[in-house]
Coordinates of C-alpha atoms and ligand atoms in Angstrom, one line a residue:
X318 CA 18.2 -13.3 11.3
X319 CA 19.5 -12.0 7.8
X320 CA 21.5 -14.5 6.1
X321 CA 23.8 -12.7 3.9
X322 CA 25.3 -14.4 0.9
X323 CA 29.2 -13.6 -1.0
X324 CA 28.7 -12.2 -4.2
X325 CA 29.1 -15.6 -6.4
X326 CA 26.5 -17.5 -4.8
X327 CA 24.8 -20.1 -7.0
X328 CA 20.7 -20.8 -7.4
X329 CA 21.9 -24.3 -5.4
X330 CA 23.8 -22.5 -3.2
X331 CA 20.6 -20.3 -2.5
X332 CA 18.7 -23.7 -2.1
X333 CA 20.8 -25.3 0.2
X334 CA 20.5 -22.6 3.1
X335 CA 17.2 -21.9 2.4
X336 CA 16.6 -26.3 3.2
X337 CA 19.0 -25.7 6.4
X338 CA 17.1 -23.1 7.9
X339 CA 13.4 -25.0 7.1
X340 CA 15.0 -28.0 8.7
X341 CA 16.3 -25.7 12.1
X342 CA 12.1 -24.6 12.3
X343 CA 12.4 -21.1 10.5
X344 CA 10.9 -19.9 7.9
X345 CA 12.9 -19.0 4.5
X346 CA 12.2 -15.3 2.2
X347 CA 14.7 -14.9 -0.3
X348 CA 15.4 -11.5 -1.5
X349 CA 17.9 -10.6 -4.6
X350 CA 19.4 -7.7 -4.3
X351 CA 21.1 -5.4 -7.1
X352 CA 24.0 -6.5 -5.0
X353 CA 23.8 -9.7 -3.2
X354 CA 21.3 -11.8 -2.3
X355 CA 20.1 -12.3 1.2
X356 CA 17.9 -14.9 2.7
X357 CA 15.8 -13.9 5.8
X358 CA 14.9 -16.4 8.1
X359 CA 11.8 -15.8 10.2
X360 CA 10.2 -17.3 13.2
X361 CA 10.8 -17.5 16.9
X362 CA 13.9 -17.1 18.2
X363 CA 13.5 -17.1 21.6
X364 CA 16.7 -18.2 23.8
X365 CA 17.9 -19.7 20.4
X366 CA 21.2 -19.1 18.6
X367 CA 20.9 -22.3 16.2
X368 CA 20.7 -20.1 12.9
X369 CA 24.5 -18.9 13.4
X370 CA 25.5 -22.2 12.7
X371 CA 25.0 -21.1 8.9
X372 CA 27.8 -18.9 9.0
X373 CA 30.5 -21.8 8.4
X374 CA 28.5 -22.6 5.2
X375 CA 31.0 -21.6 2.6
X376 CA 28.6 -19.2 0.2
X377 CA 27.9 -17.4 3.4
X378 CA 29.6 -14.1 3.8
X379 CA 27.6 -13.4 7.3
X380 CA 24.6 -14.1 9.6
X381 CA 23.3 -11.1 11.5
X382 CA 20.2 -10.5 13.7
X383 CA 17.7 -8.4 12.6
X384 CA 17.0 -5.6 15.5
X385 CA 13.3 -4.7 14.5
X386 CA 10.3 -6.3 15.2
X387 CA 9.5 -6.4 11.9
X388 CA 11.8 -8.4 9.9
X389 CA 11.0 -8.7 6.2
X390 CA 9.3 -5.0 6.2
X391 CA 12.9 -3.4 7.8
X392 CA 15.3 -1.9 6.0
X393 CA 18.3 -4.2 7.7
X394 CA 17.0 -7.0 5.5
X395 CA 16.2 -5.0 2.1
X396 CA 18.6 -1.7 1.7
X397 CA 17.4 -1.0 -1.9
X398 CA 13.7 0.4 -2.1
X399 CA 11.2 -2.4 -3.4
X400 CA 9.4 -1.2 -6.7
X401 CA 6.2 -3.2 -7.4
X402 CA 4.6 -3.1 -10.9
X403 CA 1.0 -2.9 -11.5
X404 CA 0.7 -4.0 -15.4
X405 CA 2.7 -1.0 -16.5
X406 CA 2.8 0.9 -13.5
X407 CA 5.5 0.9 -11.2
X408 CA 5.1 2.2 -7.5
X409 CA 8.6 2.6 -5.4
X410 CA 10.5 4.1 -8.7
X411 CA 11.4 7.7 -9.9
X412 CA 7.8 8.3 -10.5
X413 CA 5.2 9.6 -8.3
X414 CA 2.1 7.8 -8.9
X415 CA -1.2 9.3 -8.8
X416 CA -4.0 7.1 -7.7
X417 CA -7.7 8.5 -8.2
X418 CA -11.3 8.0 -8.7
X419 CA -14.3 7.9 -6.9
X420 CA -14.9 6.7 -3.0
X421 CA -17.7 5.0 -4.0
X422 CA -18.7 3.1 -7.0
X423 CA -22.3 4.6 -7.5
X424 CA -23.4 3.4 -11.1
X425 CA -22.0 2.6 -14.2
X426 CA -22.0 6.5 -16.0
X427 CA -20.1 7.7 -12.8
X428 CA -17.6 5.7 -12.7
X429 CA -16.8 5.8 -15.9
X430 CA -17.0 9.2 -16.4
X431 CA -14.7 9.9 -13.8
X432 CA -12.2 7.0 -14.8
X433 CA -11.9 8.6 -18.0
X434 CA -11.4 12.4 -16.8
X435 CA -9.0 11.6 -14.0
X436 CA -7.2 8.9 -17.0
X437 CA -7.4 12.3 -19.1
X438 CA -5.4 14.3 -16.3
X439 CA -2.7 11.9 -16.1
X440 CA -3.6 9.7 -13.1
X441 CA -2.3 5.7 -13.4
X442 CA -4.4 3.9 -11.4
X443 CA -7.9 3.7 -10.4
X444 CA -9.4 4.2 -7.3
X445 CA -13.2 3.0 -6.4
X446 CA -15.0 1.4 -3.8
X447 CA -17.2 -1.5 -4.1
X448 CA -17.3 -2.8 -0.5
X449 CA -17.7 0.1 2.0
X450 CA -16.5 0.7 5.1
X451 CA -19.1 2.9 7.1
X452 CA -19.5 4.3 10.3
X453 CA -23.2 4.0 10.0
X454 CA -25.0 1.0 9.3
X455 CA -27.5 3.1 7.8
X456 CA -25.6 4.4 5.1
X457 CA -24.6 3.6 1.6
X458 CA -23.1 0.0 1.9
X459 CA -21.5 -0.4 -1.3
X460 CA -22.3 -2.1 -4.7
X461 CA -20.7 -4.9 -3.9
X462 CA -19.7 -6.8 -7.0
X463 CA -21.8 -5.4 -8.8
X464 CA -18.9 -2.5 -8.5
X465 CA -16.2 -4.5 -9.2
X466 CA -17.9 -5.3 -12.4
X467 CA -18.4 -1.7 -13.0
X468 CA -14.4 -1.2 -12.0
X469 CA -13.5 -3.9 -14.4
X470 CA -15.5 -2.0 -17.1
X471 CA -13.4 1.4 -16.6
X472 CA -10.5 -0.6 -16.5
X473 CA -11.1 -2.3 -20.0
X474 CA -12.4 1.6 -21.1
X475 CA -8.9 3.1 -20.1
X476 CA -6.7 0.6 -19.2
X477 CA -6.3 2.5 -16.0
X478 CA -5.3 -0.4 -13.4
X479 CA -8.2 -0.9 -10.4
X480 CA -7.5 -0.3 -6.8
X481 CA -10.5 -1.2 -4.5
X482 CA -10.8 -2.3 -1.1
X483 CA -11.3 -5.9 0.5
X484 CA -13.0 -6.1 3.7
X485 CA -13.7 -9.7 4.7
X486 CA -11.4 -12.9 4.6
X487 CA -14.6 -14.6 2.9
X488 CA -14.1 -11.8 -0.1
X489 CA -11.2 -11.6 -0.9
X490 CA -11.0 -14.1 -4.0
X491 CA -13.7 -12.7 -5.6
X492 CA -12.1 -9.2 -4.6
X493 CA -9.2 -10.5 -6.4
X494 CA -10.8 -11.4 -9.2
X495 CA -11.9 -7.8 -9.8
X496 CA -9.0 -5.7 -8.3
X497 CA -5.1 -5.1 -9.3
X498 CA -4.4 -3.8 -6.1
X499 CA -6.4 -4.9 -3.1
X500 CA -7.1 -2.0 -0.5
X501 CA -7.1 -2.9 3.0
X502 CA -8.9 0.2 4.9
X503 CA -7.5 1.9 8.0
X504 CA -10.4 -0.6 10.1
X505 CA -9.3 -3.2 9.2
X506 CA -5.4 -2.8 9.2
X507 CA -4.8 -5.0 12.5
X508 CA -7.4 -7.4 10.9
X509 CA -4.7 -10.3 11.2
X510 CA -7.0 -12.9 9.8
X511 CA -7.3 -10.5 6.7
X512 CA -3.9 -9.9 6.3
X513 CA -2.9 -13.6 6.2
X514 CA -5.8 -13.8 3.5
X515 CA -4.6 -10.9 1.1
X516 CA -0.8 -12.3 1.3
X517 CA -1.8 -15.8 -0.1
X518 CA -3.5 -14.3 -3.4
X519 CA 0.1 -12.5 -4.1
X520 CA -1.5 -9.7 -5.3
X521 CA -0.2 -6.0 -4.5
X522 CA -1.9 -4.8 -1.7
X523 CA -2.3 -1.1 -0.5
X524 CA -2.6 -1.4 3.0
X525 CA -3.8 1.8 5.0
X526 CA -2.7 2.9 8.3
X527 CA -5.0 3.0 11.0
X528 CA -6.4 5.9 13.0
X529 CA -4.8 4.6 16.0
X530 CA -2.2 2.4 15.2
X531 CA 1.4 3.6 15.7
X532 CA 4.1 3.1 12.9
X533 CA 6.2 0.1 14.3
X534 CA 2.1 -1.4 14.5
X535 CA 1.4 -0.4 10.9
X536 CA 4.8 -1.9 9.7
X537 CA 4.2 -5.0 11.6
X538 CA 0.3 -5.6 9.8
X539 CA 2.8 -5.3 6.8
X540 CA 4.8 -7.8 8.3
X541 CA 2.1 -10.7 8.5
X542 CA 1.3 -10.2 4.4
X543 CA 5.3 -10.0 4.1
X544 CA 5.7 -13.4 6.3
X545 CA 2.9 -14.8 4.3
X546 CA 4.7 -14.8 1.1
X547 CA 3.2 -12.0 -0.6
X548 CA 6.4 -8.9 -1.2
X549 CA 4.3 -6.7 -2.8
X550 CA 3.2 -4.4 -0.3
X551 CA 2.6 -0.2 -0.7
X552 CA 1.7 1.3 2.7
X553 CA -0.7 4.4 2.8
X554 CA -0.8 7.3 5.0
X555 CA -4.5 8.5 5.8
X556 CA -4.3 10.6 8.6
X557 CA -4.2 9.7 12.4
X558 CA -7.0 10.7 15.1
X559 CA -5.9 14.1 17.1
X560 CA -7.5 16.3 19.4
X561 CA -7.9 18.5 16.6
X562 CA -11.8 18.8 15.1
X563 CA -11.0 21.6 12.0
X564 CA -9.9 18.5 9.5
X565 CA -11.6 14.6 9.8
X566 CA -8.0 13.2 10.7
X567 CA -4.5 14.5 11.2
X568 CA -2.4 13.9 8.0
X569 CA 0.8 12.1 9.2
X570 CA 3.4 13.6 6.9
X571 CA 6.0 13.0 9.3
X572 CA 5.3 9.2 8.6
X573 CA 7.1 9.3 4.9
X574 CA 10.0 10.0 6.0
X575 CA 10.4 7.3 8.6
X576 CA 8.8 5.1 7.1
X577 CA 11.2 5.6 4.0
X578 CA 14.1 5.1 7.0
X579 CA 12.8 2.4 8.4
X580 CA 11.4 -0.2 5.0
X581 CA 12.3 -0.7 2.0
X582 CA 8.4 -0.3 1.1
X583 CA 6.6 1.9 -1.1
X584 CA 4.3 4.7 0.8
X585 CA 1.3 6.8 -0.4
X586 CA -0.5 9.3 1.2
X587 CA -4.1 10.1 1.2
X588 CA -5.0 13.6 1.3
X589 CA -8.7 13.2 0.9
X590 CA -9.4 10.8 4.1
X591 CA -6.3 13.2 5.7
X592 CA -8.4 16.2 5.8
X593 CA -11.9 15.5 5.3
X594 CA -12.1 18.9 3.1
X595 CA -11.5 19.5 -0.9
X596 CA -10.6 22.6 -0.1
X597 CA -7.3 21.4 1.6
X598 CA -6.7 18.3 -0.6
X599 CA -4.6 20.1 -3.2
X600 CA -2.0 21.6 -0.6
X601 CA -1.5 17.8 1.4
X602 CA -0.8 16.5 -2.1
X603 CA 1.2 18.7 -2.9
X604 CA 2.7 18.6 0.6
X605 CA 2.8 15.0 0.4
X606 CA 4.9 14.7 -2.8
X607 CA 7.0 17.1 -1.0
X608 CA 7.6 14.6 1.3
X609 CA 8.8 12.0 -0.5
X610 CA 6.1 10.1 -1.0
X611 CA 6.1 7.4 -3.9
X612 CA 2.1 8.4 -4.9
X613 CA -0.9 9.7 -3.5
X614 CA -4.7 8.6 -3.5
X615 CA -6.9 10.9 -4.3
X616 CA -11.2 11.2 -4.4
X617 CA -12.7 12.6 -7.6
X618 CA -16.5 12.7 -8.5
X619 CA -18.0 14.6 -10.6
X620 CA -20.9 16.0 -8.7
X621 CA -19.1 15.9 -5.2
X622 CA -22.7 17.2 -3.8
X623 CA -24.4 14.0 -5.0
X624 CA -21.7 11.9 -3.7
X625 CA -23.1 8.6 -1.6
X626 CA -20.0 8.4 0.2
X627 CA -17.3 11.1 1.0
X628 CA -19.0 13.8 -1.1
X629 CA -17.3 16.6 1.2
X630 CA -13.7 15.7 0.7
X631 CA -14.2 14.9 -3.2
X632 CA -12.2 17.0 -6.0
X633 CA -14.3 17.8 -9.1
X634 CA -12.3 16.7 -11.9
X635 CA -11.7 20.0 -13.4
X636 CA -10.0 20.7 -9.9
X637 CA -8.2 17.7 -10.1
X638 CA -6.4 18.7 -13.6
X639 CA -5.9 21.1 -12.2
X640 CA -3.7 19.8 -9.5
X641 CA -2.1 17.3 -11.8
X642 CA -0.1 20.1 -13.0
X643 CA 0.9 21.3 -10.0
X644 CA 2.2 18.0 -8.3
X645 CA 4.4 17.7 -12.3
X646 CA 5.9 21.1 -11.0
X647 CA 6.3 19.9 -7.3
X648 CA 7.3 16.3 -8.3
X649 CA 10.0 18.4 -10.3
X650 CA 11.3 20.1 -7.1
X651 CA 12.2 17.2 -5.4
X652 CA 14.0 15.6 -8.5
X653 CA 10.8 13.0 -9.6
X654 CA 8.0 13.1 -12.1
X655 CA 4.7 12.4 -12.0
Ligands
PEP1772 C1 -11.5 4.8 1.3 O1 -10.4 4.8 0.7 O2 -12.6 5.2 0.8 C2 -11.5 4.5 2.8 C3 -12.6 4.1 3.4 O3 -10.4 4.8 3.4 P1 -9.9 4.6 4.9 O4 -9.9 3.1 5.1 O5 -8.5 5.2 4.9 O6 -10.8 5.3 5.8
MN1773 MN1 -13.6 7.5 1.1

């Protein structure tokens, strides 16, 4: 249920329902609009009408059910789009932000080579992995944190926030330690157990849709790190699994547009895991900003053919200054800058 307050309501006010509906079993999430100030109240339902009771409190314009599964993700609850700042980034607002780097962190001169060229292009945040996802058990794991210590160095080099992924509950404070944004990978996004993890640390958290998982799915993995306190949520499209074989995945652009319909959340896309190919990375950015999307994710290494991880689907950073300028004139078109 969304409880909706009038216009004048008071910090006590806002205190007092939020007690009333702890003390009917429900869980409280305040949200303070530009407008007015609703407070959602999560939890089971079931056969239960008990929360309408609110509506004869007298700072109470309205109570109203919330028609989505997911409650604190939907747009009903939250009209205005949420903008979440990274230091001095902000992802959700006017500008497009370009997140980029390498898929791997492989030593210390790559990634800070790269973290200074992709910085030089105009990118905001960057990208890097440290713990690895991989399909084979045989193949480059990582450098655990070892590479969040290398991250940490680019950041203090360029002051480029560090996104990097988490892939275990038992990680993620040392994760956090390291990253500005924590990256949970396509795997791992029905990982409920990690999702409850990543919400308590409150940290922003770029959470990936799966191969396989529908939207409503998707949006209701960001539901658990919503319901577990933590707002600061940007979703990422990285391609779905088709019958098609030409490209690794399927890049969902239809996604940003219903997503942007259905949450108030910010959404990247990914063209590099969305195609599997450099060669068509610059067209699904560009594609992508097209779309609406708030940033994009991008792989960068300078010697793709070296790469541990990803190599194939890597932009060399000329390549990737290149498309910098591109997505300004894009971004442009669709009345945003980059
Ligand atoms: C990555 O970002 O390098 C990665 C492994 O992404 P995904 O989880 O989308 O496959
Ligand atoms: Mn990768």
């Amino acid at each position: 249920m969304i409880i909706v307050l009038k216009s004048g309501a008071t910090d006590a006010d806002i205190a007092e329902v939020c007690r009333r509906i702890e003390a009917l079993g429900y869980a409280p999430h305040t949200i303070r609009g530009e407008l007015r100030t609703v407070i959602g109240a999560v939890g089971d339902e079931r056969g239960k009408d008990d929360l309408l009771s609110l509506q004869n409190l007298e700072c109470v314009e309205a109570v109203q059910r919330i028609l989505q599964p997911f409650k604190l993700a939907s747009r009903e609850i939250k009209g205005e789009p949420t903008r979440i700042r990274v230091d001095g980034v902000e992802i959700g607002g006017p500008r497009v932000v370009v997140m980029a780097g390498p898929c791997s962190v492989e030593s210390r001169d790559q990634v800070l080579e790269v973290a200074a060229k992709v910085k030089a292009a105009g990118a905001s945040i960057l990208r890097g992995g440290a713990f690895k996802p991989r399909t084979s058990p045989y193949a480059f794991q990582g450098l655990e944190e070892q590479g969040l210590k290398l991250l940490a160095e680019a950041k203090r080099e360029t002051g480029l926030p560090v996104v990097t992924e988490v892939m275990e509950p038992e990680k993620v404070a040392v994760v956090a330690e390291y990253a500005d944004i924590l990256q949970i990978g396509a795997r791992n996004v029905q990982n409920f157990s990690l999702l409850k993890r990543v919400a308590e640390t409150r940290k922003p958290v770029l959470l990936k849709r799966g191969m396989a998982t529908s939207i409503q799915e998707w949006l209701l993995s960001a539901e658990y790190i919503l319901a577990g306190g933590n707002p600061n949520v940007i979703l990422c499209e990285r391609g779905i699994r088709t019958f098609e074989t030409a490209t690794r995945f399927t890049l969902d652009l239809n996604a940003v547009p219903v997503i942007k319909k259905l949450t108030h959340l910010p959404v990247v896309v990914d063209p590099s895991h969305g195609t599997g190919h450099w060669e068509y990375v610059e067209a699904m950015a560009r594609a992508g900003v097209a779309a609406g999307a708030d940033g994009l994710i991008v792989e960068v290494h300078p010697r793709p053919a070296e790469a541990l991880s990803d190599g194939p689907q890597s932009l060399k950073p000329e390549r990737f200054a290149e498309l910098m300028q591109q997505l300004r004139r894009v971004a442009r078109a669709v009345d945003r800058d980059v």
